[in-house]
PDB file of N, CA and C in Angstrom:
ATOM      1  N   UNK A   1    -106.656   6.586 -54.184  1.00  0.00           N
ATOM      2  CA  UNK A   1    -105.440   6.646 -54.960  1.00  0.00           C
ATOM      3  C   UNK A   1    -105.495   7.861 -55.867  1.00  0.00           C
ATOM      4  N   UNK A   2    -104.407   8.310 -55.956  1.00  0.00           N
ATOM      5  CA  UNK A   2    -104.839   9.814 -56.652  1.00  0.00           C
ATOM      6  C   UNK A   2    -103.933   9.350 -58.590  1.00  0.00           C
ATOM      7  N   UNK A   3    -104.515  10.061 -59.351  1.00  0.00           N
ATOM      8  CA  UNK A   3    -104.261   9.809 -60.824  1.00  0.00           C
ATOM      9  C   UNK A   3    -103.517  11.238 -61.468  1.00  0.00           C
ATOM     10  N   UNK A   4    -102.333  11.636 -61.299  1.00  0.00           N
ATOM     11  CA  UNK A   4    -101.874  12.900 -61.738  1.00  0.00           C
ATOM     12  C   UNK A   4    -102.314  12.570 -63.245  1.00  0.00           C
ATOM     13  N   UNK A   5    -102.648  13.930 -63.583  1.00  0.00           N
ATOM     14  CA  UNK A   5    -103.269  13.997 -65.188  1.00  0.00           C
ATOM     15  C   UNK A   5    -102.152  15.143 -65.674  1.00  0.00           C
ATOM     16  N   UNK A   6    -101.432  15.061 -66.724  1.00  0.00           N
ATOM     17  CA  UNK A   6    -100.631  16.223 -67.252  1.00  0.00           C
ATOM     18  C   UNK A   6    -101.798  16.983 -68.384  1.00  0.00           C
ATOM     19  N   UNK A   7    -101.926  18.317 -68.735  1.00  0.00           N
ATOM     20  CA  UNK A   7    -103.207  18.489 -69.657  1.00  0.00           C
ATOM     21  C   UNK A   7    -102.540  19.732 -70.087  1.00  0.00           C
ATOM     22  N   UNK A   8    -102.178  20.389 -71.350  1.00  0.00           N
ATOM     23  CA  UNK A   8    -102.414  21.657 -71.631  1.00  0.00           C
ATOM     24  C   UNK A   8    -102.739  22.925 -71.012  1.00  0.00           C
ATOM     25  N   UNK A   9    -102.212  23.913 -70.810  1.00  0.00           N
ATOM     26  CA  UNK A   9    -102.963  24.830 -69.830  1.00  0.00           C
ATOM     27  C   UNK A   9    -103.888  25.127 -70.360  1.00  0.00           C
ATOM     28  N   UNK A  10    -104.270  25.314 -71.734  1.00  0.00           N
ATOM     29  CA  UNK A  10    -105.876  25.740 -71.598  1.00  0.00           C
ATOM     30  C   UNK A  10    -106.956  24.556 -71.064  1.00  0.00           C
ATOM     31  N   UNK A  11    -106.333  23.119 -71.259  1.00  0.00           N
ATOM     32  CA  UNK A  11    -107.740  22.685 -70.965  1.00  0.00           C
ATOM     33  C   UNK A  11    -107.226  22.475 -69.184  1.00  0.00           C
ATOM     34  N   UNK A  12    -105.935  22.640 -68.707  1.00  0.00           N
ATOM     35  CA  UNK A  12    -106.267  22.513 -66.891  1.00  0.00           C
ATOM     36  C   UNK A  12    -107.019  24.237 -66.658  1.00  0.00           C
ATOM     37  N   UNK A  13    -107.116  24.849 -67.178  1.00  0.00           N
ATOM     38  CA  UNK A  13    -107.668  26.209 -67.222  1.00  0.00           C
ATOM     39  C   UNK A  13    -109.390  26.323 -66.929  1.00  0.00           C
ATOM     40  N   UNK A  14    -109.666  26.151 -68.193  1.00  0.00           N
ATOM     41  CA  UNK A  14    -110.661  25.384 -68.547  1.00  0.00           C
ATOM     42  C   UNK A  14    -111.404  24.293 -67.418  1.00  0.00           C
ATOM     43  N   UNK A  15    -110.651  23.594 -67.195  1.00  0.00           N
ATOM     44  CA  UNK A  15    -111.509  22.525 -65.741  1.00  0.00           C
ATOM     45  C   UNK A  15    -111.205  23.348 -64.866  1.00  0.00           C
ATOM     46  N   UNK A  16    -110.186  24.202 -64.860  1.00  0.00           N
ATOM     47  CA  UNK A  16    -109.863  25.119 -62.912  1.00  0.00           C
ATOM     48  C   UNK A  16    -111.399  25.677 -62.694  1.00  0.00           C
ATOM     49  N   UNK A  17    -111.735  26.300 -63.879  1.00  0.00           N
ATOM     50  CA  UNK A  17    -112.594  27.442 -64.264  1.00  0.00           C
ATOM     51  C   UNK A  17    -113.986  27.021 -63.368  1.00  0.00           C
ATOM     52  N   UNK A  18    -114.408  25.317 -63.580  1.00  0.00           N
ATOM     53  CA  UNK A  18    -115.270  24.766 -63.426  1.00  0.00           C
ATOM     54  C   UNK A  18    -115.579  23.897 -61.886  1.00  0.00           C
ATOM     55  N   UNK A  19    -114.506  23.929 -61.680  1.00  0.00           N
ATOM     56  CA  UNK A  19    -113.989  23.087 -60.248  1.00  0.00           C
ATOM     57  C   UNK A  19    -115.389  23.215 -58.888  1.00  0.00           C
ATOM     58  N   UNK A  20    -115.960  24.867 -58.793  1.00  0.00           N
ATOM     59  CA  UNK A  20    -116.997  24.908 -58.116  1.00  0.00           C
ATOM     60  C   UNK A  20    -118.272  24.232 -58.336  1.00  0.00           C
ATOM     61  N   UNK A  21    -118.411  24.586 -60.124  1.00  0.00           N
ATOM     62  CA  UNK A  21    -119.742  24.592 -60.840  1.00  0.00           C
ATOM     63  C   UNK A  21    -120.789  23.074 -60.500  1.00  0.00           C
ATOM     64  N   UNK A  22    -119.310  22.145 -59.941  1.00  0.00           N
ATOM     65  CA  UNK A  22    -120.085  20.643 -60.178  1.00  0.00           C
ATOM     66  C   UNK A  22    -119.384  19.504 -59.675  1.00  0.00           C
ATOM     67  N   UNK A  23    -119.793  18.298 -59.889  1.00  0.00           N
ATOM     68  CA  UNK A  23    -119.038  17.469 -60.494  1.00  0.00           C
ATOM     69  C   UNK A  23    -118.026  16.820 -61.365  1.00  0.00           C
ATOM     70  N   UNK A  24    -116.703  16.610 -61.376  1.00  0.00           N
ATOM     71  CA  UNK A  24    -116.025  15.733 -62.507  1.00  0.00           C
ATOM     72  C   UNK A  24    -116.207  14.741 -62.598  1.00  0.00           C
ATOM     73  N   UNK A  25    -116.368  13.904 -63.748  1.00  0.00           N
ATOM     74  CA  UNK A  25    -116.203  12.360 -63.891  1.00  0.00           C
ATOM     75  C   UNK A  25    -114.840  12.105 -64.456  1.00  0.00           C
ATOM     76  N   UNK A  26    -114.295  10.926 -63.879  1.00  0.00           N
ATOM     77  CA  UNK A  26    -112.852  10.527 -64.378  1.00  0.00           C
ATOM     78  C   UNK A  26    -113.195   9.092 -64.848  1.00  0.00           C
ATOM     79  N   UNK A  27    -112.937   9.329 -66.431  1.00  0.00           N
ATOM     80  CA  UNK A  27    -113.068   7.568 -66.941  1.00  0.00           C
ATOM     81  C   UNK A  27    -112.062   7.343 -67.728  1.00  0.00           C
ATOM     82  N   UNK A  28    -111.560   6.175 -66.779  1.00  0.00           N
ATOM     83  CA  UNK A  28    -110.304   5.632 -66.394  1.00  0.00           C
ATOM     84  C   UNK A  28    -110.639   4.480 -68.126  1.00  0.00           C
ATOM     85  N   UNK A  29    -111.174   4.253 -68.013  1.00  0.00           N
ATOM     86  CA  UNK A  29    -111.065   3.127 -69.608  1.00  0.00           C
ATOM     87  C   UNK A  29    -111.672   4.051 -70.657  1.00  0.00           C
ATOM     88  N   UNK A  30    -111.893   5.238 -70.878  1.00  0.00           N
ATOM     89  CA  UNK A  30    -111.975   5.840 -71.773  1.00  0.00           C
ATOM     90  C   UNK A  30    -110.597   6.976 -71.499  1.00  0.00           C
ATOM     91  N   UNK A  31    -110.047   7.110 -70.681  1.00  0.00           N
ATOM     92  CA  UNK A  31    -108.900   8.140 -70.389  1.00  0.00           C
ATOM     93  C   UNK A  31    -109.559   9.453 -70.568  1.00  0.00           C
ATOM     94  N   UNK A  32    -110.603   9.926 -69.942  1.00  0.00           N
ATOM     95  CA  UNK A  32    -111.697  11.116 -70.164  1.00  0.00           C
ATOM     96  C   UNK A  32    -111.931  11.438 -69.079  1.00  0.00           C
ATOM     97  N   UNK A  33    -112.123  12.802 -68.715  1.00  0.00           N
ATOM     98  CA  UNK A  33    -112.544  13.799 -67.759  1.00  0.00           C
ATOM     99  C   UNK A  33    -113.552  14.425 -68.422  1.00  0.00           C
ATOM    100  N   UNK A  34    -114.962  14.542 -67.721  1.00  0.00           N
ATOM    101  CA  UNK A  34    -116.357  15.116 -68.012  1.00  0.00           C
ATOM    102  C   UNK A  34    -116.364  15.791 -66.808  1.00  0.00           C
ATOM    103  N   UNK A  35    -116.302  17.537 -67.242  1.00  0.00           N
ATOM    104  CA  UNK A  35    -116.340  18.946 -67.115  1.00  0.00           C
ATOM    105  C   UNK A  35    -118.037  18.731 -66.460  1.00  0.00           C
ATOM    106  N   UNK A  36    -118.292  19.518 -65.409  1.00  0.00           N
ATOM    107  CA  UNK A  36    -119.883  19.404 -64.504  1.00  0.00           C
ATOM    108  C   UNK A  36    -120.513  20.431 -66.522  1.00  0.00           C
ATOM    109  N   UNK A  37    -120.093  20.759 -67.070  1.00  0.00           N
ATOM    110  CA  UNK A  37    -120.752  21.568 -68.408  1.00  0.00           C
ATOM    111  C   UNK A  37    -120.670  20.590 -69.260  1.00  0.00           C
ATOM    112  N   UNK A  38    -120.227  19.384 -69.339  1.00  0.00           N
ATOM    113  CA  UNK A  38    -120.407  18.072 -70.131  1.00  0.00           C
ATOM    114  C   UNK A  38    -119.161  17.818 -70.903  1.00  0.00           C
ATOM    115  N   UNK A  39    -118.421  19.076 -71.267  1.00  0.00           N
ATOM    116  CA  UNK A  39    -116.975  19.509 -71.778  1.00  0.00           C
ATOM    117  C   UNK A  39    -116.189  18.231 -71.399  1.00  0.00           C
ATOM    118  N   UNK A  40    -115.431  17.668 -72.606  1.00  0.00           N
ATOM    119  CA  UNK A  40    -114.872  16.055 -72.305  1.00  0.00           C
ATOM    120  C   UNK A  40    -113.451  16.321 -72.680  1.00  0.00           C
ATOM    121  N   UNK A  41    -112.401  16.141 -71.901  1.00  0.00           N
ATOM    122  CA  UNK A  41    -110.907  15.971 -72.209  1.00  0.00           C
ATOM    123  C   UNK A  41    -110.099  14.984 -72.096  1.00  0.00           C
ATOM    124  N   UNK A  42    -109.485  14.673 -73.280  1.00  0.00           N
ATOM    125  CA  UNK A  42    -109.179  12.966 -72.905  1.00  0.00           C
ATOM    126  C   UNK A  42    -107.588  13.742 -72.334  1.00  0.00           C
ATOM    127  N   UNK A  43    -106.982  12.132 -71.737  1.00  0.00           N
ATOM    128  CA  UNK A  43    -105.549  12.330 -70.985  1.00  0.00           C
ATOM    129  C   UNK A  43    -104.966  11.438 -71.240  1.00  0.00           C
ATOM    130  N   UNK A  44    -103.740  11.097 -71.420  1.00  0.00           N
ATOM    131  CA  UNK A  44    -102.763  10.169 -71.221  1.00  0.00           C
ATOM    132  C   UNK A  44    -102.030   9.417 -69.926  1.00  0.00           C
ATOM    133  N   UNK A  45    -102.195   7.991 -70.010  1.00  0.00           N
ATOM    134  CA  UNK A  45    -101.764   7.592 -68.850  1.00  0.00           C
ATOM    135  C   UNK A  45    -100.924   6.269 -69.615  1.00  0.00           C
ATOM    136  N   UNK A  46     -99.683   5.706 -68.900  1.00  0.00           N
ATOM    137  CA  UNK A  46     -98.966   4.250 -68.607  1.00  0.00           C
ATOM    138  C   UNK A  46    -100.474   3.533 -68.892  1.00  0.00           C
ATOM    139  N   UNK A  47    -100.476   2.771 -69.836  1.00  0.00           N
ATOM    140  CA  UNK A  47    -101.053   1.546 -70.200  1.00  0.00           C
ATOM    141  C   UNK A  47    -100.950   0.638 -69.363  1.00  0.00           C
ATOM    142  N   UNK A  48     -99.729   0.205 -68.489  1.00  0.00           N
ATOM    143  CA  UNK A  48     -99.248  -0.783 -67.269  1.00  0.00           C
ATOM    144  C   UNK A  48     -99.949   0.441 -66.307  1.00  0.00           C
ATOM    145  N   UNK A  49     -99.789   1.546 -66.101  1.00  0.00           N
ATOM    146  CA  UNK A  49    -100.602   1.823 -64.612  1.00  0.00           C
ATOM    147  C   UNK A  49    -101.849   1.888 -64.872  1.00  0.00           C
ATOM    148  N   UNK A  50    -102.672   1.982 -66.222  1.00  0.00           N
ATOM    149  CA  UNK A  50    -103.855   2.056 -66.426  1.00  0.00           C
ATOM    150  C   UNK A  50    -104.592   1.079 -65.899  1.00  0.00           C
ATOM    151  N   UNK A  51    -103.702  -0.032 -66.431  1.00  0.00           N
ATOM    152  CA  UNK A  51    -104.490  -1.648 -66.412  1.00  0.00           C
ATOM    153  C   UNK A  51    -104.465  -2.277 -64.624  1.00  0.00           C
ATOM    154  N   UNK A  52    -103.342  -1.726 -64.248  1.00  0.00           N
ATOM    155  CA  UNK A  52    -103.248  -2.171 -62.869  1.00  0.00           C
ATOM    156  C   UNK A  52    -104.293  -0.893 -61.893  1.00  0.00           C
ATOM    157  N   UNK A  53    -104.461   0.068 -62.101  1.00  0.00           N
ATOM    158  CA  UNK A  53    -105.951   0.776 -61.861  1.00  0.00           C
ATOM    159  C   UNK A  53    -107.338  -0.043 -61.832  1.00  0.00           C
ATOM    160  N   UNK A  54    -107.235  -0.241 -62.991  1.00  0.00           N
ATOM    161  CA  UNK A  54    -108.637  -0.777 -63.821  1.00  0.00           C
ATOM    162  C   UNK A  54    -108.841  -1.991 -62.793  1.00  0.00           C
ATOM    163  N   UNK A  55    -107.927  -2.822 -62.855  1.00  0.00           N
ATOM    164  CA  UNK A  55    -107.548  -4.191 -62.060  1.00  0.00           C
ATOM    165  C   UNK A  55    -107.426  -3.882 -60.673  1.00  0.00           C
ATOM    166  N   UNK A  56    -107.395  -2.822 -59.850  1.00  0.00           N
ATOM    167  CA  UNK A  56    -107.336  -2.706 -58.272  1.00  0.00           C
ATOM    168  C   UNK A  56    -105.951  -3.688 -57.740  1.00  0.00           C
ATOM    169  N   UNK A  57    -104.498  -3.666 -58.594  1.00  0.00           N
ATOM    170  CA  UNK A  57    -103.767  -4.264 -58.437  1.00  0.00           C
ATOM    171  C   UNK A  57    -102.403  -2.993 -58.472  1.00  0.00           C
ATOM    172  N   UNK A  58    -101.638  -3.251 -57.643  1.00  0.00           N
ATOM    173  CA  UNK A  58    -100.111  -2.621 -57.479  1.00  0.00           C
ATOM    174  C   UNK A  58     -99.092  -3.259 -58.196  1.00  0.00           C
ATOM    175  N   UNK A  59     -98.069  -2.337 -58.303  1.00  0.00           N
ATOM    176  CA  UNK A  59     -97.190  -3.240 -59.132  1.00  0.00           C
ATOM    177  C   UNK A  59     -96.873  -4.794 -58.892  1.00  0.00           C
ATOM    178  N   UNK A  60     -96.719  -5.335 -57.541  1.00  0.00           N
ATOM    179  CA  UNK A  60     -96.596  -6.234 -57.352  1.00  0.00           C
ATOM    180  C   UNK A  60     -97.606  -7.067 -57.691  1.00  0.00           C
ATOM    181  N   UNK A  61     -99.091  -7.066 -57.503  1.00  0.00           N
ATOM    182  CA  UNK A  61     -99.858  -7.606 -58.206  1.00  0.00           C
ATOM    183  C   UNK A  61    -100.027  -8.038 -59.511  1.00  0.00           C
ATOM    184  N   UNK A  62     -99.802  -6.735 -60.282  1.00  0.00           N
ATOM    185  CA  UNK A  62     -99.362  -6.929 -61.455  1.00  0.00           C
ATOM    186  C   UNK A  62     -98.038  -8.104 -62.109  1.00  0.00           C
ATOM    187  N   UNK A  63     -97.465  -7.827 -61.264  1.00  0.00           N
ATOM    188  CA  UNK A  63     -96.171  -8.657 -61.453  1.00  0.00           C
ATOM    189  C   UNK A  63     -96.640 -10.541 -61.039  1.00  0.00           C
ATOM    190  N   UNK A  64     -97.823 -10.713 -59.823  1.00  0.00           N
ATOM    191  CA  UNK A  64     -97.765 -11.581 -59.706  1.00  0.00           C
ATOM    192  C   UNK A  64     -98.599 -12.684 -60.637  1.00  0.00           C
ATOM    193  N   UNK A  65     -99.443 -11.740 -61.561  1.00  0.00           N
ATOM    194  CA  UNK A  65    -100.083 -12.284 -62.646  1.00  0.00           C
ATOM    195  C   UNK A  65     -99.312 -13.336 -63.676  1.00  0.00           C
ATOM    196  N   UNK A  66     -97.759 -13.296 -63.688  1.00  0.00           N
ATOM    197  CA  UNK A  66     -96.969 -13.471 -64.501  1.00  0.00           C
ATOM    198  C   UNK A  66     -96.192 -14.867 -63.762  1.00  0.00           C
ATOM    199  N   UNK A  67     -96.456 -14.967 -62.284  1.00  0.00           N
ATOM    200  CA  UNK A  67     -96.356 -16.128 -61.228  1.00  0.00           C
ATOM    201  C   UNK A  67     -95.887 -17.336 -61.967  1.00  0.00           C
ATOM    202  N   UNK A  68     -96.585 -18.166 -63.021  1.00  0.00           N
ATOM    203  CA  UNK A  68     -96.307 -19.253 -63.818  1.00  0.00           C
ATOM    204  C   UNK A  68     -95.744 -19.459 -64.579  1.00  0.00           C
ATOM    205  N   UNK A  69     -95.565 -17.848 -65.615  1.00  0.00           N
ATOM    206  CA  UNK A  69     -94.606 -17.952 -66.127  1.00  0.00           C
ATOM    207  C   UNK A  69     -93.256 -17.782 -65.804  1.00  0.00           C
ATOM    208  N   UNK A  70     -93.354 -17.220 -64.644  1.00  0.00           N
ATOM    209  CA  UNK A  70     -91.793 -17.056 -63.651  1.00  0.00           C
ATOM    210  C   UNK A  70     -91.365 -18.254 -63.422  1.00  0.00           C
ATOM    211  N   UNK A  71     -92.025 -18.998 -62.714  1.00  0.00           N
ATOM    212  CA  UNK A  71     -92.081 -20.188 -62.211  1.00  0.00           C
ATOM    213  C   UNK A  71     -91.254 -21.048 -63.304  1.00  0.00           C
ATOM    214  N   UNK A  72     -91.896 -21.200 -64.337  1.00  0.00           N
ATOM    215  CA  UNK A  72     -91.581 -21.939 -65.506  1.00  0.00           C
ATOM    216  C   UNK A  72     -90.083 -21.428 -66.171  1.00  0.00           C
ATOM    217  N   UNK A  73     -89.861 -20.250 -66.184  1.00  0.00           N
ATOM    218  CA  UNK A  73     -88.766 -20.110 -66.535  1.00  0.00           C
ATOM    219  C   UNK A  73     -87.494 -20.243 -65.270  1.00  0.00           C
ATOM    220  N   UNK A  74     -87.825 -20.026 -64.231  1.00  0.00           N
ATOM    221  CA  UNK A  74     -86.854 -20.626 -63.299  1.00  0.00           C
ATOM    222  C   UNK A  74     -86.393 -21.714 -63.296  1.00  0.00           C
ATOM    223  N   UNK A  75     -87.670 -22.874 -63.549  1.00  0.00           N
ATOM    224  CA  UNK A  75     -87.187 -24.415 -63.424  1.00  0.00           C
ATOM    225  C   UNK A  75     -86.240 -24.369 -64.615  1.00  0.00           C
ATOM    226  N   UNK A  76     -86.504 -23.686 -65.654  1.00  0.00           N
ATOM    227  CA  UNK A  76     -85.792 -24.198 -66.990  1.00  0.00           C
ATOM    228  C   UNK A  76     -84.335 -23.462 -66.573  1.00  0.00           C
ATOM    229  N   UNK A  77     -84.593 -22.401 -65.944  1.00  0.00           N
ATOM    230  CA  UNK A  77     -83.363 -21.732 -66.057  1.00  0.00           C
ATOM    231  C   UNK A  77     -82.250 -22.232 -65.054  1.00  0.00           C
ATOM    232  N   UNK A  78     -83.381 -22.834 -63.768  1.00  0.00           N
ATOM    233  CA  UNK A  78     -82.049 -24.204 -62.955  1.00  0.00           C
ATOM    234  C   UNK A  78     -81.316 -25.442 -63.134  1.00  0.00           C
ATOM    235  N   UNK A  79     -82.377 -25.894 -64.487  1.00  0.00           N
ATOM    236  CA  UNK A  79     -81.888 -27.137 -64.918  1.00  0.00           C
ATOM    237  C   UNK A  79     -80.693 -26.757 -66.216  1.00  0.00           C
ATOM    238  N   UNK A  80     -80.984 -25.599 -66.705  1.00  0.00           N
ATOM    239  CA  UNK A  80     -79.830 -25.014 -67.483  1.00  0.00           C
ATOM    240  C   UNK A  80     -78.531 -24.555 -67.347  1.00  0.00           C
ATOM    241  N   UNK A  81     -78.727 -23.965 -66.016  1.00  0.00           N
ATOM    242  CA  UNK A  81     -77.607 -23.239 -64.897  1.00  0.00           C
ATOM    243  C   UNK A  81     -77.419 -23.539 -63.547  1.00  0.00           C
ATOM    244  N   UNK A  82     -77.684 -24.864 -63.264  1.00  0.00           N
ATOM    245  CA  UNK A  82     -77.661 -25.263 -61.741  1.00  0.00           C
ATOM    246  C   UNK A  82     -76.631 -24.317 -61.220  1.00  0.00           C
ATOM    247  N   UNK A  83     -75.394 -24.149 -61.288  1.00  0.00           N
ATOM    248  CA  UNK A  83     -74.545 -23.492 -60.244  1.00  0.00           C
ATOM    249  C   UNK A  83     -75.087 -22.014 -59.830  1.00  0.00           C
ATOM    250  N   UNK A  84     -75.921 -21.358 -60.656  1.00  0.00           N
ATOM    251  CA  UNK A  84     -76.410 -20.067 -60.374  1.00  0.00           C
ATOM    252  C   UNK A  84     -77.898 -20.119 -59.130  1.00  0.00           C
ATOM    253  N   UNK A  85     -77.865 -20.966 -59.290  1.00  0.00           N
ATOM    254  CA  UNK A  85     -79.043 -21.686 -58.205  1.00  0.00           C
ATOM    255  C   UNK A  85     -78.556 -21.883 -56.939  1.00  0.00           C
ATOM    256  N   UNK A  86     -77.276 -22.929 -57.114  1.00  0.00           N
ATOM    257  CA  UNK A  86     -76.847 -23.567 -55.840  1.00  0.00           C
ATOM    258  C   UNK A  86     -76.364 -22.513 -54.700  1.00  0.00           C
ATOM    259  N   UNK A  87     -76.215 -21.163 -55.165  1.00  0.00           N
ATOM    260  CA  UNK A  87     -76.289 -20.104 -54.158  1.00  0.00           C
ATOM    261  C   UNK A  87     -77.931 -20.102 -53.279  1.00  0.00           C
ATOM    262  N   UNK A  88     -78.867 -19.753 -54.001  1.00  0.00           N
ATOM    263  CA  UNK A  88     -80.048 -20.206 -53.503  1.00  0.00           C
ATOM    264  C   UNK A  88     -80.570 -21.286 -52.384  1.00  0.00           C
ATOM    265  N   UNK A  89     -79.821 -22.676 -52.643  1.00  0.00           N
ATOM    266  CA  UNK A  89     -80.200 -23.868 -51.785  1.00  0.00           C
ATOM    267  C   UNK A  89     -79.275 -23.470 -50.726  1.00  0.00           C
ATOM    268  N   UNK A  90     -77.673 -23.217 -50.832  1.00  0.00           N
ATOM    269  CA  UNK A  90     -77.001 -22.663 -50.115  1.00  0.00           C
ATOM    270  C   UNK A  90     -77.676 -21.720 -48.635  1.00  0.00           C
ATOM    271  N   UNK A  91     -78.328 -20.641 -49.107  1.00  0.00           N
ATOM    272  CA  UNK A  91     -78.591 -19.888 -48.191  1.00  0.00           C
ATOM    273  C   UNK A  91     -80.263 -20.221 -47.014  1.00  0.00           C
ATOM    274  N   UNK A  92     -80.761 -21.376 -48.151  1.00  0.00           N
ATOM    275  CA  UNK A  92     -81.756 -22.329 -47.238  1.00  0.00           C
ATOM    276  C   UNK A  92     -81.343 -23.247 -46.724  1.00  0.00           C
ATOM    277  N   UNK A  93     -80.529 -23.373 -46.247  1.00  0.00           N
ATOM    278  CA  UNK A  93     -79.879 -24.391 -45.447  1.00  0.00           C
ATOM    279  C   UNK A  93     -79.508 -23.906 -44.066  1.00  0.00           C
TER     280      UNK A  93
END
């Protein structure tokens, strides 16, 4: 999965510079790139794409974490609004 990083031109400069010299490390829960010269640049990323990274989960995954509470608000929200439902049973039939 690839992680676009937006960075300043001096510091994408700066890592271009280094790209042969080594190794990068990318740390994803520190939001840090370690330069093969030890040189550390932090980055900004979506907190929601961070966590679903971190988690080896896609949006939908992400989304399905929330499963019970969906769940729970549907029942409430059919017994509140049956007719907005009865399209639903409608088309399972």
């Amino acid at each position: 999965m690839w992680l676009p990083v937006v960075l300043p031109e001096p510091q994408w400069e700066r890592l271009a510079a280094q790209a042969r010299q080594g190794d990068f490390t990318i740390d994803l829960d520190q939001r840090s790139i370690t330069a093969p010269d030890g040189a550390r640049v932090l980055f900004d990323i979506d907190p929601l794409q961070r966590e679903g990274l971190l988690e080896g989960l896609d949006e939908i995954g992400l989304t399905l974490r929330w499963a019970g509470d969906i769940a729970t608000w549907q029942a409430a929200d059919r017994a509140k609004r049956p007719w907005i439902w009865a399209i639903e049973k409608a088309n399972n039939t």
